[in-house]
C-alpha cells in the first residue's frame, strides 16, 4: 500500500454501482459484522443507493482511484445533534495500515460541518477489532443495543465531537 495513493471522497450521484459493489464485498467478506444481509444488499435498487448519498453521506476510501472501503453517516431523525456512523468496512488487504483512521476522521469532519455534537454507532459486541478502532477514536460504550436476527448482541458507542480534527467537511474533495 502506498499512502500517497489513498484518498477519501464523498460518494456522489453516479457512484451507486460503486456502493453496491462495496456493500456486496463487505457483506460477503464480513457478514457477522453488519445487521444487514447479503441478500438485502443485492436486492437494493438504484433509488435505494441514492438515499446513501443524501441527505446523509457515504465516504469512499480510494486507492489509486479504486474504491476499497466506505463509511456512511446520517443525522438522527429525532435529534440532529447526533450523527450516526454506519457500514464501516475496509478491504482486508488495506487493514492494519491506518486507512480506517482516514474514514473515521472524514466522518467526524462531515458530522461537525453538519452541526452534530455527538457521533453514535452500533457494533456487534464480539467485534473486538472494530471496537478497538472506535475506542482509539474516543468512543465509549453507552449500553446494549438490540439482538440481531441470529442472536448476536449489538452494543452502542458514542463520542462527543468537541475536539477539532484536521480537515473541515467542506474541504472534502
Ligand atoms: C473494522 C475495520 C474497519 C477496522 O479497520 P482496521 O484497518 O482493521 O483497523 P486497525 O488495524 O486500526 O485495528 C483496530 C485495532 O484493532 C486491533 N486489532 C487488530 N486485529 C485484531 C483482532 N483480531 N482482535 C482484536 N483487535 C485487533 C489493532 O491492533 C488496533 O488496535 P490498536 O489501535 O490498539 O493498535 C476493519 O477491520 C473492517 O473492515 N472489518 C470488517 C467490517 C467491520 O467489522 N466493520 C465494523 C462494523 S461496526
PDB file of C-alpha atoms and ligand atoms in Angstrom:
ATOM      1  CA  UNK A   1       0.000   0.000   0.000  1.00  0.00           C
ATOM      2  CA  UNK A   2       1.237   3.460  -0.913  1.00  0.00           C
ATOM      3  CA  UNK A   3      -0.308   6.127   1.381  1.00  0.00           C
ATOM      4  CA  UNK A   4       0.115   8.758  -1.354  1.00  0.00           C
ATOM      5  CA  UNK A   5      -2.354   6.840  -3.499  1.00  0.00           C
ATOM      6  CA  UNK A   6      -5.082   6.870  -0.821  1.00  0.00           C
ATOM      7  CA  UNK A   7      -7.833   9.413  -0.558  1.00  0.00           C
ATOM      8  CA  UNK A   8     -11.282   9.745   0.935  1.00  0.00           C
ATOM      9  CA  UNK A   9     -14.027  11.364  -1.075  1.00  0.00           C
ATOM     10  CA  UNK A  10     -17.753  11.820  -0.769  1.00  0.00           C
ATOM     11  CA  UNK A  11     -19.834   9.469  -2.934  1.00  0.00           C
ATOM     12  CA  UNK A  12     -21.905  11.420  -5.464  1.00  0.00           C
ATOM     13  CA  UNK A  13     -24.669  10.599  -7.952  1.00  0.00           C
ATOM     14  CA  UNK A  14     -23.197   8.104 -10.409  1.00  0.00           C
ATOM     15  CA  UNK A  15     -21.426   6.197  -7.611  1.00  0.00           C
ATOM     16  CA  UNK A  16     -24.449   3.924  -6.947  1.00  0.00           C
ATOM     17  CA  UNK A  17     -22.792   0.910  -8.663  1.00  0.00           C
ATOM     18  CA  UNK A  18     -19.633   1.511  -6.591  1.00  0.00           C
ATOM     19  CA  UNK A  19     -21.659   1.496  -3.367  1.00  0.00           C
ATOM     20  CA  UNK A  20     -23.408  -1.690  -4.437  1.00  0.00           C
ATOM     21  CA  UNK A  21     -20.109  -3.421  -5.203  1.00  0.00           C
ATOM     22  CA  UNK A  22     -18.535  -2.369  -1.897  1.00  0.00           C
ATOM     23  CA  UNK A  23     -21.528  -3.417   0.176  1.00  0.00           C
ATOM     24  CA  UNK A  24     -21.674  -6.801  -1.546  1.00  0.00           C
ATOM     25  CA  UNK A  25     -17.948  -7.251  -0.889  1.00  0.00           C
ATOM     26  CA  UNK A  26     -18.427  -6.206   2.759  1.00  0.00           C
ATOM     27  CA  UNK A  27     -21.388  -8.497   3.384  1.00  0.00           C
ATOM     28  CA  UNK A  28     -19.592 -11.369   1.644  1.00  0.00           C
ATOM     29  CA  UNK A  29     -16.314 -10.876   3.494  1.00  0.00           C
ATOM     30  CA  UNK A  30     -17.611  -9.940   6.974  1.00  0.00           C
ATOM     31  CA  UNK A  31     -21.312 -10.893   7.214  1.00  0.00           C
ATOM     32  CA  UNK A  32     -21.094 -11.193  11.008  1.00  0.00           C
ATOM     33  CA  UNK A  33     -20.120  -7.510  11.365  1.00  0.00           C
ATOM     34  CA  UNK A  34     -23.308  -5.989   9.990  1.00  0.00           C
ATOM     35  CA  UNK A  35     -27.000  -6.014  10.799  1.00  0.00           C
ATOM     36  CA  UNK A  36     -27.839  -6.230   7.080  1.00  0.00           C
ATOM     37  CA  UNK A  37     -27.579  -9.337   4.900  1.00  0.00           C
ATOM     38  CA  UNK A  38     -26.034 -10.064   1.529  1.00  0.00           C
ATOM     39  CA  UNK A  39     -29.493 -10.786   0.094  1.00  0.00           C
ATOM     40  CA  UNK A  40     -30.766  -7.419   1.298  1.00  0.00           C
ATOM     41  CA  UNK A  41     -27.831  -5.539  -0.247  1.00  0.00           C
ATOM     42  CA  UNK A  42     -28.220  -7.380  -3.543  1.00  0.00           C
ATOM     43  CA  UNK A  43     -31.907  -6.510  -3.658  1.00  0.00           C
ATOM     44  CA  UNK A  44     -31.413  -2.764  -3.214  1.00  0.00           C
ATOM     45  CA  UNK A  45     -32.476  -0.626  -6.184  1.00  0.00           C
ATOM     46  CA  UNK A  46     -30.620   2.353  -7.621  1.00  0.00           C
ATOM     47  CA  UNK A  47     -33.070   4.617  -5.766  1.00  0.00           C
ATOM     48  CA  UNK A  48     -32.132   2.844  -2.500  1.00  0.00           C
ATOM     49  CA  UNK A  49     -28.456   3.501  -3.140  1.00  0.00           C
ATOM     50  CA  UNK A  50     -29.186   7.142  -3.932  1.00  0.00           C
ATOM     51  CA  UNK A  51     -30.505   7.528  -0.392  1.00  0.00           C
ATOM     52  CA  UNK A  52     -26.985   6.677   0.815  1.00  0.00           C
ATOM     53  CA  UNK A  53     -25.769   9.871  -0.889  1.00  0.00           C
ATOM     54  CA  UNK A  54     -28.082  12.419   0.660  1.00  0.00           C
ATOM     55  CA  UNK A  55     -29.303  13.866   2.957  1.00  0.00           C
ATOM     56  CA  UNK A  56     -26.652  11.799   4.776  1.00  0.00           C
ATOM     57  CA  UNK A  57     -23.272  10.937   3.368  1.00  0.00           C
ATOM     58  CA  UNK A  58     -21.219   7.986   2.187  1.00  0.00           C
ATOM     59  CA  UNK A  59     -17.457   8.376   2.175  1.00  0.00           C
ATOM     60  CA  UNK A  60     -15.333   6.224  -0.100  1.00  0.00           C
ATOM     61  CA  UNK A  61     -11.768   5.233   0.595  1.00  0.00           C
ATOM     62  CA  UNK A  62      -9.964   5.037  -2.736  1.00  0.00           C
ATOM     63  CA  UNK A  63      -6.594   3.559  -3.535  1.00  0.00           C
ATOM     64  CA  UNK A  64      -5.276   4.815  -6.866  1.00  0.00           C
ATOM     65  CA  UNK A  65      -8.820   5.772  -7.832  1.00  0.00           C
ATOM     66  CA  UNK A  66     -10.376   2.406  -6.950  1.00  0.00           C
ATOM     67  CA  UNK A  67     -12.856   2.335  -4.053  1.00  0.00           C
ATOM     68  CA  UNK A  68     -11.658  -0.125  -1.382  1.00  0.00           C
ATOM     69  CA  UNK A  69     -13.634   0.934   1.695  1.00  0.00           C
ATOM     70  CA  UNK A  70     -16.522   3.010   2.933  1.00  0.00           C
ATOM     71  CA  UNK A  71     -18.325   4.533   5.860  1.00  0.00           C
ATOM     72  CA  UNK A  72     -21.792   6.068   5.918  1.00  0.00           C
ATOM     73  CA  UNK A  73     -23.172   8.891   8.032  1.00  0.00           C
ATOM     74  CA  UNK A  74     -26.618  10.280   8.763  1.00  0.00           C
ATOM     75  CA  UNK A  75     -28.062  12.726  11.242  1.00  0.00           C
ATOM     76  CA  UNK A  76     -30.517  11.235  13.721  1.00  0.00           C
ATOM     77  CA  UNK A  77     -34.134  11.716  12.616  1.00  0.00           C
ATOM     78  CA  UNK A  78     -35.217  12.919  16.067  1.00  0.00           C
ATOM     79  CA  UNK A  79     -32.112  14.783  17.213  1.00  0.00           C
ATOM     80  CA  UNK A  80     -29.948  16.465  14.564  1.00  0.00           C
ATOM     81  CA  UNK A  81     -27.163  16.914  17.101  1.00  0.00           C
ATOM     82  CA  UNK A  82     -26.495  13.170  16.823  1.00  0.00           C
ATOM     83  CA  UNK A  83     -24.656  11.780  13.806  1.00  0.00           C
ATOM     84  CA  UNK A  84     -24.685   8.039  13.200  1.00  0.00           C
ATOM     85  CA  UNK A  85     -21.611   6.231  11.897  1.00  0.00           C
ATOM     86  CA  UNK A  86     -22.561   3.139   9.875  1.00  0.00           C
ATOM     87  CA  UNK A  87     -21.446   0.499   7.383  1.00  0.00           C
ATOM     88  CA  UNK A  88     -17.724   0.872   8.115  1.00  0.00           C
ATOM     89  CA  UNK A  89     -15.716  -1.565   6.015  1.00  0.00           C
ATOM     90  CA  UNK A  90     -12.226  -1.729   4.553  1.00  0.00           C
ATOM     91  CA  UNK A  91     -10.823  -4.226   2.077  1.00  0.00           C
ATOM     92  CA  UNK A  92      -8.819  -6.781   4.135  1.00  0.00           C
ATOM     93  CA  UNK A  93      -5.646  -6.001   2.148  1.00  0.00           C
ATOM     94  CA  UNK A  94      -5.719  -2.414   3.474  1.00  0.00           C
ATOM     95  CA  UNK A  95      -6.404  -3.221   7.127  1.00  0.00           C
ATOM     96  CA  UNK A  96      -3.883  -2.519   9.829  1.00  0.00           C
ATOM     97  CA  UNK A  97      -2.380   0.366   7.887  1.00  0.00           C
ATOM     98  CA  UNK A  98      -4.179   3.382   9.319  1.00  0.00           C
ATOM     99  CA  UNK A  99      -6.693   3.591   6.485  1.00  0.00           C
ATOM    100  CA  UNK A 100      -9.604   3.137   8.901  1.00  0.00           C
ATOM    101  CA  UNK A 101      -8.486   6.349  10.614  1.00  0.00           C
ATOM    102  CA  UNK A 102      -8.898   8.291   7.366  1.00  0.00           C
ATOM    103  CA  UNK A 103     -12.536   7.221   7.117  1.00  0.00           C
ATOM    104  CA  UNK A 104     -13.300   7.869  10.781  1.00  0.00           C
ATOM    105  CA  UNK A 105     -11.748  11.345  10.663  1.00  0.00           C
ATOM    106  CA  UNK A 106     -13.585  12.211   7.443  1.00  0.00           C
ATOM    107  CA  UNK A 107     -16.841  11.121   9.065  1.00  0.00           C
ATOM    108  CA  UNK A 108     -16.126  13.349  12.087  1.00  0.00           C
ATOM    109  CA  UNK A 109     -15.383  16.288   9.778  1.00  0.00           C
ATOM    110  CA  UNK A 110     -18.671  15.790   7.933  1.00  0.00           C
ATOM    111  CA  UNK A 111     -20.611  15.353  11.208  1.00  0.00           C
ATOM    112  CA  UNK A 112     -19.142  18.527  12.647  1.00  0.00           C
ATOM    113  CA  UNK A 113     -19.889  20.509   9.487  1.00  0.00           C
ATOM    114  CA  UNK A 114     -23.468  19.145   9.574  1.00  0.00           C
ATOM    115  CA  UNK A 115     -23.913  20.570  13.087  1.00  0.00           C
ATOM    116  CA  UNK A 116     -23.696  17.331  15.085  1.00  0.00           C
ATOM    117  CA  UNK A 117     -22.249  17.322  18.594  1.00  0.00           C
ATOM    118  CA  UNK A 118     -22.144  13.585  19.154  1.00  0.00           C
ATOM    119  CA  UNK A 119     -21.289  10.576  16.984  1.00  0.00           C
ATOM    120  CA  UNK A 120     -23.098   7.333  17.762  1.00  0.00           C
ATOM    121  CA  UNK A 121     -22.653   3.824  16.369  1.00  0.00           C
ATOM    122  CA  UNK A 122     -23.656   0.229  16.920  1.00  0.00           C
ATOM    123  CA  UNK A 123     -21.183  -2.640  16.802  1.00  0.00           C
ATOM    124  CA  UNK A 124     -21.542  -6.373  17.447  1.00  0.00           C
ATOM    125  CA  UNK A 125     -20.059  -6.862  20.921  1.00  0.00           C
ATOM    126  CA  UNK A 126     -17.704  -9.652  19.810  1.00  0.00           C
ATOM    127  CA  UNK A 127     -16.180  -7.497  17.027  1.00  0.00           C
ATOM    128  CA  UNK A 128     -13.024  -6.740  19.032  1.00  0.00           C
ATOM    129  CA  UNK A 129     -11.121  -5.177  16.145  1.00  0.00           C
ATOM    130  CA  UNK A 130     -13.822  -2.645  15.299  1.00  0.00           C
ATOM    131  CA  UNK A 131     -14.424  -1.884  18.976  1.00  0.00           C
ATOM    132  CA  UNK A 132     -10.735  -1.224  19.478  1.00  0.00           C
ATOM    133  CA  UNK A 133     -10.684   1.130  16.472  1.00  0.00           C
ATOM    134  CA  UNK A 134     -13.637   3.081  17.851  1.00  0.00           C
ATOM    135  CA  UNK A 135     -12.173   3.212  21.370  1.00  0.00           C
ATOM    136  CA  UNK A 136      -8.944   4.598  19.921  1.00  0.00           C
ATOM    137  CA  UNK A 137     -11.049   7.373  18.396  1.00  0.00           C
ATOM    138  CA  UNK A 138     -12.645   8.267  21.707  1.00  0.00           C
ATOM    139  CA  UNK A 139     -15.853   6.206  21.579  1.00  0.00           C
ATOM    140  CA  UNK A 140     -17.141   4.714  24.819  1.00  0.00           C
ATOM    141  CA  UNK A 141     -19.796   2.039  25.313  1.00  0.00           C
ATOM    142  CA  UNK A 142     -23.111   3.628  26.299  1.00  0.00           C
ATOM    143  CA  UNK A 143     -25.210   0.494  26.595  1.00  0.00           C
ATOM    144  CA  UNK A 144     -26.544  -2.627  24.956  1.00  0.00           C
ATOM    145  CA  UNK A 145     -28.305  -2.454  21.611  1.00  0.00           C
ATOM    146  CA  UNK A 146     -30.698  -4.952  20.056  1.00  0.00           C
ATOM    147  CA  UNK A 147     -30.000  -8.598  19.307  1.00  0.00           C
ATOM    148  CA  UNK A 148     -29.560  -9.414  15.634  1.00  0.00           C
ATOM    149  CA  UNK A 149     -31.847 -11.951  13.962  1.00  0.00           C
ATOM    150  CA  UNK A 150     -29.258 -14.680  14.577  1.00  0.00           C
ATOM    151  CA  UNK A 151     -28.859 -13.816  18.259  1.00  0.00           C
ATOM    152  CA  UNK A 152     -25.754 -11.629  18.273  1.00  0.00           C
ATOM    153  CA  UNK A 153     -25.734  -8.687  20.661  1.00  0.00           C
ATOM    154  CA  UNK A 154     -25.059  -5.164  19.409  1.00  0.00           C
ATOM    155  CA  UNK A 155     -23.662  -2.517  21.715  1.00  0.00           C
ATOM    156  CA  UNK A 156     -23.952   1.240  21.319  1.00  0.00           C
ATOM    157  CA  UNK A 157     -20.900   3.504  21.445  1.00  0.00           C
ATOM    158  CA  UNK A 158     -20.763   7.280  21.496  1.00  0.00           C
ATOM    159  CA  UNK A 159     -18.226  10.066  21.266  1.00  0.00           C
ATOM    160  CA  UNK A 160     -18.615  13.823  21.734  1.00  0.00           C
ATOM    161  CA  UNK A 161     -17.458  15.963  18.809  1.00  0.00           C
ATOM    162  CA  UNK A 162     -15.688  18.580  20.859  1.00  0.00           C
ATOM    163  CA  UNK A 163     -12.128  18.068  19.656  1.00  0.00           C
ATOM    164  CA  UNK A 164     -11.076  19.562  16.345  1.00  0.00           C
ATOM    165  CA  UNK A 165      -9.560  17.375  13.631  1.00  0.00           C
ATOM    166  CA  UNK A 166      -7.575  18.318  10.522  1.00  0.00           C
ATOM    167  CA  UNK A 167      -9.811  18.934   7.514  1.00  0.00           C
ATOM    168  CA  UNK A 168     -13.224  20.523   7.655  1.00  0.00           C
ATOM    169  CA  UNK A 169     -16.092  18.756   5.888  1.00  0.00           C
ATOM    170  CA  UNK A 170     -16.160  21.459   3.220  1.00  0.00           C
ATOM    171  CA  UNK A 171     -12.617  20.592   2.206  1.00  0.00           C
ATOM    172  CA  UNK A 172     -13.517  17.045   1.252  1.00  0.00           C
ATOM    173  CA  UNK A 173     -12.951  16.530  -2.464  1.00  0.00           C
TER     174      UNK A 173
HETATM  175  C1  LIG B   1     -13.329  -2.522  11.459  1.00  0.00           C
HETATM  176  C2  LIG B   1     -12.283  -2.132  10.417  1.00  0.00           C
HETATM  177  C3  LIG B   1     -12.837  -1.021   9.529  1.00  0.00           C
HETATM  178  C4  LIG B   1     -11.054  -1.598  11.178  1.00  0.00           C
HETATM  179  O1  LIG B   1     -10.040  -1.292  10.251  1.00  0.00           O
HETATM  180  P1  LIG B   1      -8.557  -1.855  10.512  1.00  0.00           P
HETATM  181  O2  LIG B   1      -7.661  -1.329   9.471  1.00  0.00           O
HETATM  182  O3  LIG B   1      -8.702  -3.338  10.638  1.00  0.00           O
HETATM  183  O4  LIG B   1      -8.250  -1.179  11.928  1.00  0.00           O
HETATM  184  P2  LIG B   1      -6.895  -1.217  12.738  1.00  0.00           P
HETATM  185  O5  LIG B   1      -5.866  -2.043  12.019  1.00  0.00           O
HETATM  186  O6  LIG B   1      -6.604   0.180  13.072  1.00  0.00           O
HETATM  187  O7  LIG B   1      -7.269  -2.068  14.011  1.00  0.00           O
HETATM  188  C5  LIG B   1      -8.001  -1.537  15.034  1.00  0.00           C
HETATM  189  C6  LIG B   1      -7.472  -2.050  16.351  1.00  0.00           C
HETATM  190  O8  LIG B   1      -7.770  -3.469  16.470  1.00  0.00           O
HETATM  191  C7  LIG B   1      -6.577  -4.166  16.804  1.00  0.00           C
HETATM  192  N1  LIG B   1      -6.705  -5.485  16.228  1.00  0.00           N
HETATM  193  C8  LIG B   1      -6.197  -5.948  15.075  1.00  0.00           C
HETATM  194  N2  LIG B   1      -6.581  -7.214  14.892  1.00  0.00           N
HETATM  195  C9  LIG B   1      -7.331  -7.569  15.951  1.00  0.00           C
HETATM  196  C10 LIG B   1      -8.016  -8.748  16.339  1.00  0.00           C
HETATM  197  N3  LIG B   1      -8.016  -9.825  15.562  1.00  0.00           N
HETATM  198  N4  LIG B   1      -8.694  -8.725  17.501  1.00  0.00           N
HETATM  199  C11 LIG B   1      -8.741  -7.626  18.266  1.00  0.00           C
HETATM  200  N5  LIG B   1      -8.125  -6.467  17.953  1.00  0.00           N
HETATM  201  C12 LIG B   1      -7.426  -6.451  16.801  1.00  0.00           C
HETATM  202  C13 LIG B   1      -5.471  -3.337  16.221  1.00  0.00           C
HETATM  203  O9  LIG B   1      -4.230  -3.613  16.852  1.00  0.00           O
HETATM  204  C14 LIG B   1      -5.968  -1.934  16.524  1.00  0.00           C
HETATM  205  O10 LIG B   1      -5.782  -1.639  17.889  1.00  0.00           O
HETATM  206  P3  LIG B   1      -4.680  -0.588  18.406  1.00  0.00           P
HETATM  207  O11 LIG B   1      -5.186   0.767  17.980  1.00  0.00           O
HETATM  208  O12 LIG B   1      -4.673  -0.745  19.867  1.00  0.00           O
HETATM  209  O13 LIG B   1      -3.404  -0.997  17.734  1.00  0.00           O
HETATM  210  C15 LIG B   1     -11.871  -3.331   9.518  1.00  0.00           C
HETATM  211  O14 LIG B   1     -11.221  -4.311  10.309  1.00  0.00           O
HETATM  212  C16 LIG B   1     -13.061  -3.967   8.814  1.00  0.00           C
HETATM  213  O15 LIG B   1     -13.455  -3.518   7.747  1.00  0.00           O
HETATM  214  N6  LIG B   1     -13.615  -5.038   9.413  1.00  0.00           N
HETATM  215  C17 LIG B   1     -14.752  -5.769   8.837  1.00  0.00           C
HETATM  216  C18 LIG B   1     -16.035  -4.949   8.887  1.00  0.00           C
HETATM  217  C19 LIG B   1     -16.346  -4.441  10.274  1.00  0.00           C
HETATM  218  O16 LIG B   1     -16.129  -5.090  11.275  1.00  0.00           O
HETATM  219  N7  LIG B   1     -16.906  -3.211  10.305  1.00  0.00           N
HETATM  220  C20 LIG B   1     -17.304  -2.566  11.528  1.00  0.00           C
HETATM  221  C21 LIG B   1     -18.783  -2.608  11.667  1.00  0.00           C
HETATM  222  S1  LIG B   1     -19.313  -1.791  13.162  1.00  0.00           S
END
